[in-house]
CSV table of C-alpha atoms in Angstrom, one decimal:
chain,number,residue,atom,x,y,z
A,1,UNK,CA,0.0,0.0,0.0
A,2,UNK,CA,1.3,3.4,-0.9
A,3,UNK,CA,2.0,5.8,1.9
A,4,UNK,CA,-0.5,8.7,2.0
A,5,UNK,CA,-0.1,12.1,3.6
A,6,UNK,CA,-2.4,15.0,4.3
A,7,UNK,CA,-1.2,18.5,5.1
A,8,UNK,CA,-3.1,20.7,7.5
A,9,UNK,CA,-2.6,24.4,8.2
A,10,UNK,CA,-0.3,24.8,11.3
A,11,UNK,CA,-2.9,27.2,12.8
A,12,UNK,CA,-5.7,24.8,12.4
A,13,UNK,CA,-4.4,21.3,12.6
A,14,UNK,CA,-7.4,19.5,14.0
A,15,UNK,CA,-5.9,16.0,13.5
A,16,UNK,CA,-2.6,16.8,15.1
A,17,UNK,CA,-3.8,18.9,18.0
A,18,UNK,CA,-7.6,18.4,18.2
A,19,UNK,CA,-9.9,15.9,19.8
A,20,UNK,CA,-13.2,14.2,18.7
A,21,UNK,CA,-16.4,16.2,18.8
A,22,UNK,CA,-19.5,17.2,16.9
A,23,UNK,CA,-19.8,20.5,15.0
A,24,UNK,CA,-21.8,21.6,12.0
A,25,UNK,CA,-23.4,18.2,11.7
A,26,UNK,CA,-20.3,16.0,11.6
A,27,UNK,CA,-18.3,14.0,14.2
A,28,UNK,CA,-14.7,14.6,13.5
A,29,UNK,CA,-11.5,16.0,15.0
A,30,UNK,CA,-12.0,19.5,16.4
A,31,UNK,CA,-10.0,22.3,18.0
A,32,UNK,CA,-11.9,22.6,21.3
A,33,UNK,CA,-11.3,23.3,24.9
A,34,UNK,CA,-11.9,21.1,27.9
A,35,UNK,CA,-15.6,22.0,27.9
A,36,UNK,CA,-16.2,21.3,24.3
A,37,UNK,CA,-16.2,25.0,23.3
A,38,UNK,CA,-14.7,25.4,19.8
A,39,UNK,CA,-11.4,27.3,19.5
A,40,UNK,CA,-10.4,29.6,16.8
A,41,UNK,CA,-8.3,28.4,13.9
A,42,UNK,CA,-5.9,30.7,12.1
A,43,UNK,CA,-4.7,30.2,8.5
A,44,UNK,CA,-3.8,32.3,5.5
A,45,UNK,CA,-6.1,30.1,3.5
A,46,UNK,CA,-9.8,30.6,4.0
A,47,UNK,CA,-10.6,27.0,3.3
A,48,UNK,CA,-8.3,25.8,6.1
A,49,UNK,CA,-9.2,28.5,8.5
A,50,UNK,CA,-11.6,26.2,10.3
A,51,UNK,CA,-11.5,24.5,13.7
A,52,UNK,CA,-12.1,21.0,12.3
A,53,UNK,CA,-11.4,18.7,9.4
A,54,UNK,CA,-13.5,16.6,7.1
A,55,UNK,CA,-14.5,13.4,8.8
A,56,UNK,CA,-13.0,11.3,6.0
A,57,UNK,CA,-9.6,12.6,7.0
A,58,UNK,CA,-10.2,12.0,10.7
A,59,UNK,CA,-11.1,8.4,9.7
A,60,UNK,CA,-8.0,7.9,7.5
A,61,UNK,CA,-5.8,9.2,10.4
A,62,UNK,CA,-7.6,7.0,12.9
A,63,UNK,CA,-7.3,4.0,10.7
A,64,UNK,CA,-3.6,4.9,10.2
A,65,UNK,CA,-4.1,4.8,6.4
A,66,UNK,CA,-2.8,8.4,6.0
A,67,UNK,CA,-0.4,10.5,8.0
A,68,UNK,CA,-1.1,14.1,8.7
A,69,UNK,CA,1.5,16.9,8.7
A,70,UNK,CA,1.2,20.6,8.8
A,71,UNK,CA,2.6,23.6,7.0
A,72,UNK,CA,2.8,27.2,8.2
A,73,UNK,CA,1.5,30.3,6.5
A,74,UNK,CA,5.1,31.4,5.8
A,75,UNK,CA,5.9,28.2,3.9
A,76,UNK,CA,2.7,28.4,1.8
A,77,UNK,CA,3.4,31.5,-0.3
A,78,UNK,CA,6.8,30.4,-1.6
A,79,UNK,CA,5.2,27.0,-2.4
A,80,UNK,CA,2.5,28.7,-4.4
A,81,UNK,CA,5.1,30.7,-6.3
A,82,UNK,CA,7.3,27.7,-6.9
A,83,UNK,CA,4.5,25.6,-8.5
A,84,UNK,CA,3.3,28.6,-10.5
A,85,UNK,CA,6.9,29.3,-11.9
A,86,UNK,CA,7.9,25.6,-12.5
A,87,UNK,CA,4.6,24.3,-13.9
A,88,UNK,CA,2.5,27.3,-14.8
A,89,UNK,CA,-0.1,25.9,-12.4
A,90,UNK,CA,-1.3,28.3,-9.7
A,91,UNK,CA,-2.5,26.2,-6.8
A,92,UNK,CA,-5.0,27.4,-4.2
A,93,UNK,CA,-3.5,28.5,-0.9
A,94,UNK,CA,-5.1,25.3,0.6
A,95,UNK,CA,-3.4,23.1,-2.0
A,96,UNK,CA,-0.1,25.0,-1.6
A,97,UNK,CA,0.2,23.4,1.9
A,98,UNK,CA,0.8,20.1,0.2
A,99,UNK,CA,3.4,21.6,-2.0
A,100,UNK,CA,5.1,23.3,0.9
A,101,UNK,CA,5.3,20.0,2.8
A,102,UNK,CA,6.7,18.3,-0.4
A,103,UNK,CA,9.4,21.0,-0.7
A,104,UNK,CA,10.3,20.6,3.0
A,105,UNK,CA,10.4,16.8,2.9
A,106,UNK,CA,12.1,16.3,-0.5
A,107,UNK,CA,15.5,14.6,0.2
A,108,UNK,CA,14.5,14.5,3.9
A,109,UNK,CA,11.8,11.9,4.4
A,110,UNK,CA,11.2,11.5,0.6
A,111,UNK,CA,14.1,9.7,-1.1
A,112,UNK,CA,15.5,11.2,-4.3
A,113,UNK,CA,14.0,9.5,-7.4
A,114,UNK,CA,10.6,8.9,-5.6
A,115,UNK,CA,7.4,9.4,-7.4
A,116,UNK,CA,5.1,11.6,-5.5
A,117,UNK,CA,1.5,12.2,-6.7
A,118,UNK,CA,0.1,15.5,-5.4
A,119,UNK,CA,-3.6,16.1,-5.5
A,120,UNK,CA,-4.0,19.7,-6.6
A,121,UNK,CA,-7.3,20.1,-4.8
A,122,UNK,CA,-8.0,23.7,-5.8
A,123,UNK,CA,-6.9,26.4,-8.1
A,124,UNK,CA,-5.3,29.6,-7.0
A,125,UNK,CA,-6.9,32.2,-9.3
A,126,UNK,CA,-9.2,32.9,-6.4
A,127,UNK,CA,-6.2,33.7,-4.2
A,128,UNK,CA,-4.0,35.8,-6.5
A,129,UNK,CA,-5.3,39.2,-5.2
A,130,UNK,CA,-4.6,38.1,-1.6
A,131,UNK,CA,-1.2,36.7,-2.5
A,132,UNK,CA,-0.3,40.0,-4.3
A,133,UNK,CA,-1.2,41.9,-1.1
A,134,UNK,CA,0.9,39.6,1.0
A,135,UNK,CA,3.9,39.8,-1.4
A,136,UNK,CA,3.6,43.6,-1.5
A,137,UNK,CA,3.6,43.8,2.3
A,138,UNK,CA,6.7,41.6,2.4
A,139,UNK,CA,8.8,44.0,0.3
B,1,UNK,CA,-44.2,10.0,30.5
B,2,UNK,CA,-41.6,12.5,31.6
B,3,UNK,CA,-42.5,14.7,34.5
B,4,UNK,CA,-42.0,17.7,32.3
B,5,UNK,CA,-44.7,16.5,29.9
B,6,UNK,CA,-47.1,15.6,32.7
B,7,UNK,CA,-46.7,19.1,34.0
B,8,UNK,CA,-47.1,20.8,30.6
B,9,UNK,CA,-50.0,18.7,29.7
B,10,UNK,CA,-51.8,19.6,32.9
B,11,UNK,CA,-51.1,23.2,32.2
B,12,UNK,CA,-52.7,22.8,28.7
B,13,UNK,CA,-55.6,20.8,30.0
B,14,UNK,CA,-56.3,23.6,32.5
B,15,UNK,CA,-56.7,26.0,29.6
B,16,UNK,CA,-53.6,28.0,30.3
B,17,UNK,CA,-51.3,29.1,27.4
B,18,UNK,CA,-47.7,28.7,28.4
B,19,UNK,CA,-45.2,31.5,28.4
B,20,UNK,CA,-41.6,30.4,28.3
B,21,UNK,CA,-38.9,33.1,28.4
B,22,UNK,CA,-35.3,32.2,27.6
B,23,UNK,CA,-32.3,33.3,29.7
B,24,UNK,CA,-28.6,32.8,28.9
B,25,UNK,CA,-27.1,31.1,31.9
B,26,UNK,CA,-24.2,33.1,33.4
B,27,UNK,CA,-24.6,36.1,31.0
B,28,UNK,CA,-24.5,38.3,34.1
B,29,UNK,CA,-23.8,37.8,37.7
B,30,UNK,CA,-27.4,38.2,38.7
B,31,UNK,CA,-29.0,36.0,36.0
B,32,UNK,CA,-30.7,33.8,38.6
B,33,UNK,CA,-32.6,36.8,40.0
B,34,UNK,CA,-33.9,37.5,36.4
B,35,UNK,CA,-35.1,33.9,36.2
B,36,UNK,CA,-36.9,34.3,39.5
B,37,UNK,CA,-38.5,37.5,38.5
B,38,UNK,CA,-39.8,35.9,35.3
B,39,UNK,CA,-41.3,33.0,37.3
B,40,UNK,CA,-42.8,35.4,39.8
B,41,UNK,CA,-44.4,37.4,37.0
B,42,UNK,CA,-46.1,34.4,35.5
B,43,UNK,CA,-43.7,32.4,33.3
B,44,UNK,CA,-44.8,28.8,33.2
B,45,UNK,CA,-41.4,27.3,32.4
B,46,UNK,CA,-38.0,28.8,31.9
B,47,UNK,CA,-35.6,28.0,29.1
B,48,UNK,CA,-32.0,28.2,30.2
B,49,UNK,CA,-29.3,28.5,27.5
B,50,UNK,CA,-26.0,26.8,28.2
B,51,UNK,CA,-23.6,28.8,26.2
B,52,UNK,CA,-21.8,27.3,23.2
B,53,UNK,CA,-19.0,29.0,21.2
B,54,UNK,CA,-20.7,28.2,17.8
B,55,UNK,CA,-24.5,28.6,18.4
B,56,UNK,CA,-25.8,27.6,15.0
B,57,UNK,CA,-29.5,28.5,15.5
B,58,UNK,CA,-28.9,31.7,17.3
B,59,UNK,CA,-28.7,35.2,15.9
B,60,UNK,CA,-26.4,38.0,17.1
B,61,UNK,CA,-28.2,38.9,20.3
B,62,UNK,CA,-28.0,35.4,21.8
B,63,UNK,CA,-24.5,35.0,20.4
B,64,UNK,CA,-23.5,38.1,22.3
B,65,UNK,CA,-25.0,36.7,25.5
B,66,UNK,CA,-23.3,33.4,25.0
B,67,UNK,CA,-19.9,35.1,24.5
B,68,UNK,CA,-20.4,37.1,27.7
B,69,UNK,CA,-21.3,34.0,29.5
B,70,UNK,CA,-18.3,32.1,28.3
B,71,UNK,CA,-16.1,34.9,29.2
B,72,UNK,CA,-17.4,34.7,32.7
B,73,UNK,CA,-16.3,31.0,32.7
B,74,UNK,CA,-19.7,29.3,32.4
B,75,UNK,CA,-19.9,25.6,31.9
B,76,UNK,CA,-22.5,22.9,32.6
B,77,UNK,CA,-20.8,22.3,36.0
B,78,UNK,CA,-20.9,26.0,36.9
B,79,UNK,CA,-24.5,26.3,35.9
B,80,UNK,CA,-25.6,23.2,37.8
B,81,UNK,CA,-23.9,24.5,40.9
B,82,UNK,CA,-25.4,28.0,40.5
B,83,UNK,CA,-28.9,26.5,40.1
B,84,UNK,CA,-28.7,25.4,43.7
B,85,UNK,CA,-29.5,29.0,44.6
B,86,UNK,CA,-32.5,29.3,42.3
B,87,UNK,CA,-35.8,29.6,44.0
B,88,UNK,CA,-38.5,28.9,41.4
B,89,UNK,CA,-41.1,26.1,41.2
B,90,UNK,CA,-41.7,26.1,37.4
B,91,UNK,CA,-40.0,23.6,35.1
B,92,UNK,CA,-36.5,24.4,33.9
B,93,UNK,CA,-35.6,23.5,30.3
B,94,UNK,CA,-32.0,23.6,29.1
B,95,UNK,CA,-31.1,24.6,25.6
B,96,UNK,CA,-27.6,23.9,24.3
B,97,UNK,CA,-25.7,22.3,21.5
B,98,UNK,CA,-24.6,18.7,21.1
B,99,UNK,CA,-20.9,19.1,21.6
B,100,UNK,CA,-21.4,20.5,25.0
B,101,UNK,CA,-23.2,17.5,26.4
B,102,UNK,CA,-21.1,15.1,24.3
B,103,UNK,CA,-17.9,16.5,25.7
B,104,UNK,CA,-19.3,16.5,29.2
B,105,UNK,CA,-20.3,12.9,28.7
B,106,UNK,CA,-24.0,12.2,27.7
B,107,UNK,CA,-24.8,10.2,30.8
B,108,UNK,CA,-23.0,12.6,33.1
B,109,UNK,CA,-24.5,15.7,31.5
B,110,UNK,CA,-28.0,14.2,31.8
B,111,UNK,CA,-27.5,13.3,35.3
B,112,UNK,CA,-26.0,16.6,36.3
B,113,UNK,CA,-28.8,18.6,34.6
B,114,UNK,CA,-31.6,16.5,36.2
B,115,UNK,CA,-29.8,16.9,39.6
B,116,UNK,CA,-30.2,20.6,39.1
B,117,UNK,CA,-33.9,20.2,38.6
B,118,UNK,CA,-33.8,20.7,34.9
B,119,UNK,CA,-36.5,18.5,33.4
B,120,UNK,CA,-36.1,19.0,29.6
B,121,UNK,CA,-33.3,19.7,27.1
B,122,UNK,CA,-33.4,21.2,23.6
B,123,UNK,CA,-30.5,20.4,21.4
B,124,UNK,CA,-31.2,22.0,18.0
B,125,UNK,CA,-28.2,20.6,16.2
B,126,UNK,CA,-29.0,17.0,17.1
B,127,UNK,CA,-31.0,15.3,14.3
B,128,UNK,CA,-33.3,12.3,15.2
B,129,UNK,CA,-31.0,9.9,13.4
B,130,UNK,CA,-28.1,10.6,15.8
B,131,UNK,CA,-30.2,11.1,19.0
B,132,UNK,CA,-30.7,7.6,20.3
B,133,UNK,CA,-27.8,7.6,22.7
B,134,UNK,CA,-28.7,11.0,24.1
B,135,UNK,CA,-32.4,10.0,24.4
B,136,UNK,CA,-31.4,6.9,26.3
B,137,UNK,CA,-29.2,8.9,28.8
B,138,UNK,CA,-32.1,11.4,29.3
B,139,UNK,CA,-34.7,8.7,29.7
B,140,UNK,CA,-32.8,7.2,32.6
B,141,UNK,CA,-33.0,10.6,34.4
B,142,UNK,CA,-36.5,11.7,33.6
B,143,UNK,CA,-35.2,14.4,31.3
B,144,UNK,CA,-37.4,15.2,28.3
B,145,UNK,CA,-35.6,15.3,25.0
B,146,UNK,CA,-37.4,18.1,23.0
B,147,UNK,CA,-37.1,18.2,19.2
B,148,UNK,CA,-37.9,21.0,16.8
B,149,UNK,CA,-39.9,21.1,13.7
B,150,UNK,CA,-39.4,23.9,11.2
B,151,UNK,CA,-41.5,25.5,8.4
B,152,UNK,CA,-39.4,23.4,6.0
B,153,UNK,CA,-40.0,20.1,7.7
B,154,UNK,CA,-41.8,17.7,5.3
B,155,UNK,CA,-45.0,16.0,6.6
B,156,UNK,CA,-43.6,12.5,7.0
B,157,UNK,CA,-40.6,13.9,9.0
B,158,UNK,CA,-42.8,16.2,11.0
B,159,UNK,CA,-44.8,13.1,12.1
B,160,UNK,CA,-41.6,11.2,13.1
B,161,UNK,CA,-40.4,14.2,15.1
B,162,UNK,CA,-43.7,14.8,16.8
B,163,UNK,CA,-43.8,11.2,17.9
B,164,UNK,CA,-40.2,11.2,19.2
B,165,UNK,CA,-40.3,14.5,21.1
B,166,UNK,CA,-40.9,14.5,24.8
B,167,UNK,CA,-42.2,17.2,27.0
B,168,UNK,CA,-43.4,19.4,24.1
B,169,UNK,CA,-42.7,19.8,20.5
B,170,UNK,CA,-40.8,23.0,19.6
B,171,UNK,CA,-42.4,24.5,16.5
B,172,UNK,CA,-39.9,26.9,14.9
B,173,UNK,CA,-41.9,29.9,13.7
B,174,UNK,CA,-39.6,31.0,11.0
B,175,UNK,CA,-36.9,29.8,8.7
B,176,UNK,CA,-34.3,32.0,10.4
B,177,UNK,CA,-31.9,32.1,13.3
B,178,UNK,CA,-33.2,33.5,16.6
B,179,UNK,CA,-34.0,37.2,16.7
B,180,UNK,CA,-34.4,37.8,12.9
B,181,UNK,CA,-36.8,40.6,12.4
B,182,UNK,CA,-39.2,40.0,9.5
B,183,UNK,CA,-42.2,38.3,8.2
B,184,UNK,CA,-45.1,36.9,10.2
B,185,UNK,CA,-44.5,33.7,12.1
B,186,UNK,CA,-45.4,30.5,10.4
B,187,UNK,CA,-45.5,28.8,13.9
B,188,UNK,CA,-49.3,28.7,14.0
B,189,UNK,CA,-49.5,26.6,10.9
B,190,UNK,CA,-46.8,24.2,12.0
B,191,UNK,CA,-48.4,23.9,15.4
B,192,UNK,CA,-51.6,22.9,13.7
B,193,UNK,CA,-49.7,20.3,11.6
B,194,UNK,CA,-48.1,18.8,14.8
B,195,UNK,CA,-51.4,18.7,16.6
B,196,UNK,CA,-52.9,16.6,13.8
B,197,UNK,CA,-50.4,13.8,14.5
B,198,UNK,CA,-49.7,13.9,18.2
B,199,UNK,CA,-51.2,14.9,21.5
B,200,UNK,CA,-48.0,16.3,22.9
B,201,UNK,CA,-48.1,20.0,23.7
B,202,UNK,CA,-46.8,22.3,21.0
B,203,UNK,CA,-44.9,25.5,21.7
B,204,UNK,CA,-43.9,28.1,19.1
B,205,UNK,CA,-40.5,29.8,19.3
B,206,UNK,CA,-38.2,31.8,17.0
B,207,UNK,CA,-39.9,34.9,15.6
B,208,UNK,CA,-41.9,35.9,18.6
B,209,UNK,CA,-40.8,39.2,20.2
B,210,UNK,CA,-44.0,40.9,21.1
B,211,UNK,CA,-47.1,40.0,23.2
B,212,UNK,CA,-49.3,40.3,20.1
B,213,UNK,CA,-47.1,37.8,18.3
B,214,UNK,CA,-47.2,35.4,21.3
B,215,UNK,CA,-50.9,35.7,21.5
B,216,UNK,CA,-51.2,35.1,17.7
B,217,UNK,CA,-49.0,31.9,17.9
B,218,UNK,CA,-50.9,30.7,21.0
B,219,UNK,CA,-54.2,30.7,19.1
B,220,UNK,CA,-52.9,27.6,17.4
B,221,UNK,CA,-50.2,26.4,19.8
B,222,UNK,CA,-50.1,25.6,23.5
B,223,UNK,CA,-47.4,28.1,24.4
B,224,UNK,CA,-45.0,30.7,23.2
B,225,UNK,CA,-41.2,30.9,23.7
B,226,UNK,CA,-39.4,34.3,23.7
B,227,UNK,CA,-35.7,34.3,23.6
B,228,UNK,CA,-34.0,37.2,21.8
B,229,UNK,CA,-36.4,39.9,23.0
B,230,UNK,CA,-35.8,38.8,26.6
B,231,UNK,CA,-32.1,38.5,26.2
B,232,UNK,CA,-31.8,41.9,24.4
B,233,UNK,CA,-33.5,43.6,27.3
B,234,UNK,CA,-31.0,42.0,29.7
B,235,UNK,CA,-27.9,42.9,27.6
B,236,UNK,CA,-29.1,46.5,27.8
B,237,UNK,CA,-28.9,46.2,31.6
B,238,UNK,CA,-32.5,45.6,32.5
B,239,UNK,CA,-33.5,45.4,36.2
B,240,UNK,CA,-35.5,42.7,37.9
B,241,UNK,CA,-38.5,45.0,37.7
B,242,UNK,CA,-38.0,45.3,33.9
B,243,UNK,CA,-38.0,41.5,33.6
B,244,UNK,CA,-41.2,41.3,35.6
B,245,UNK,CA,-43.0,43.9,33.5
B,246,UNK,CA,-41.8,42.3,30.3
B,247,UNK,CA,-43.1,38.9,31.4
B,248,UNK,CA,-46.3,40.3,32.7
B,249,UNK,CA,-47.0,41.9,29.3
B,250,UNK,CA,-46.8,38.5,27.6
B,251,UNK,CA,-48.7,36.9,30.5
B,252,UNK,CA,-51.6,39.3,30.0
B,253,UNK,CA,-51.6,38.8,26.2
B,254,UNK,CA,-51.7,35.0,26.5
B,255,UNK,CA,-54.4,35.0,29.2
B,256,UNK,CA,-56.6,37.1,26.9
B,257,UNK,CA,-55.8,35.1,23.7
B,258,UNK,CA,-58.7,33.7,21.8
B,259,UNK,CA,-59.4,30.0,22.6
B,260,UNK,CA,-57.5,27.3,20.7
B,261,UNK,CA,-59.4,26.3,17.6
B,262,UNK,CA,-59.2,22.5,17.5
B,263,UNK,CA,-61.3,22.2,14.3
């Protein structure tokens, strides 16, 4: 069986730092306090700025079929730029978390010559205005 | 039959339209005095909100009250302990969200609430299909599990809900979160639909902010629930006397409502 990985936002990594609960009609891993009150997530990407994760992922983690890692906001922008420049594909900020993890792990936990299949789950044209603002601010 | 339902049925059979105001537990330090004032002024039961960070069915007013309450450190345990000091003899009904009781432990939460004389619980984000375990825990402690029907509920599902609900059936008067101003309540029509399939009392809530609306809803239903209007008054710093006159105005309207049309 091929190893599978998921990459969460570091500020909203429900699988790595959350616990089971029920919110918005799903039982999954949630960021919550000791009383079951939901805690705020923080992420540069709107789609990951959420205090939980889809229950399919919680199940894959629980079943140890997939391993979950995280990427920080600071790693995500260069990852988006890299894929855009190398491949002409602008990934969504959410998707760029997977690229960021890949860049970090290449030659570390991923051996040279490996084949890695990345699911580009969303496109980044929706994010370009936000990324431009961030890059302007960084100058 | 749960003791809540026995008591609400006897209220109905005595010809009294029930008035149920809602209070956010722990929203201010004197919230228990507000509850007592409401009971004193003629409320037939009190709905007590246990705050949740993500209150899906609530609008901005109740959200604000929930945040204030959470900032004051409110939890099921703190409310249960505060309720020791409450001196009222009308039924107490808790309203909260599933993660709160799930996290506290279903059995433990049910037992704690019943120990604090709460006799019914409304959990708007718990659908029938997922409710068996909670219903089981509540049944062991004579805690009524109250379900909601909405204007969008199809007839077959309305019948399922009406048959499963205990204590009373909560008829949501409007397709909106609590405290949304707007169109006339659809609660009367839903109450009529619920009545057609069950004998359980039906109360209308959501969309009732004035005595006239309460009286209108009660022409078809057995009672009216008022949340946002009550909570808004308290957020603005209302006194015990303000609570009494607020409740008395609803009491008066309901006592002079036209008789229920069972036709």
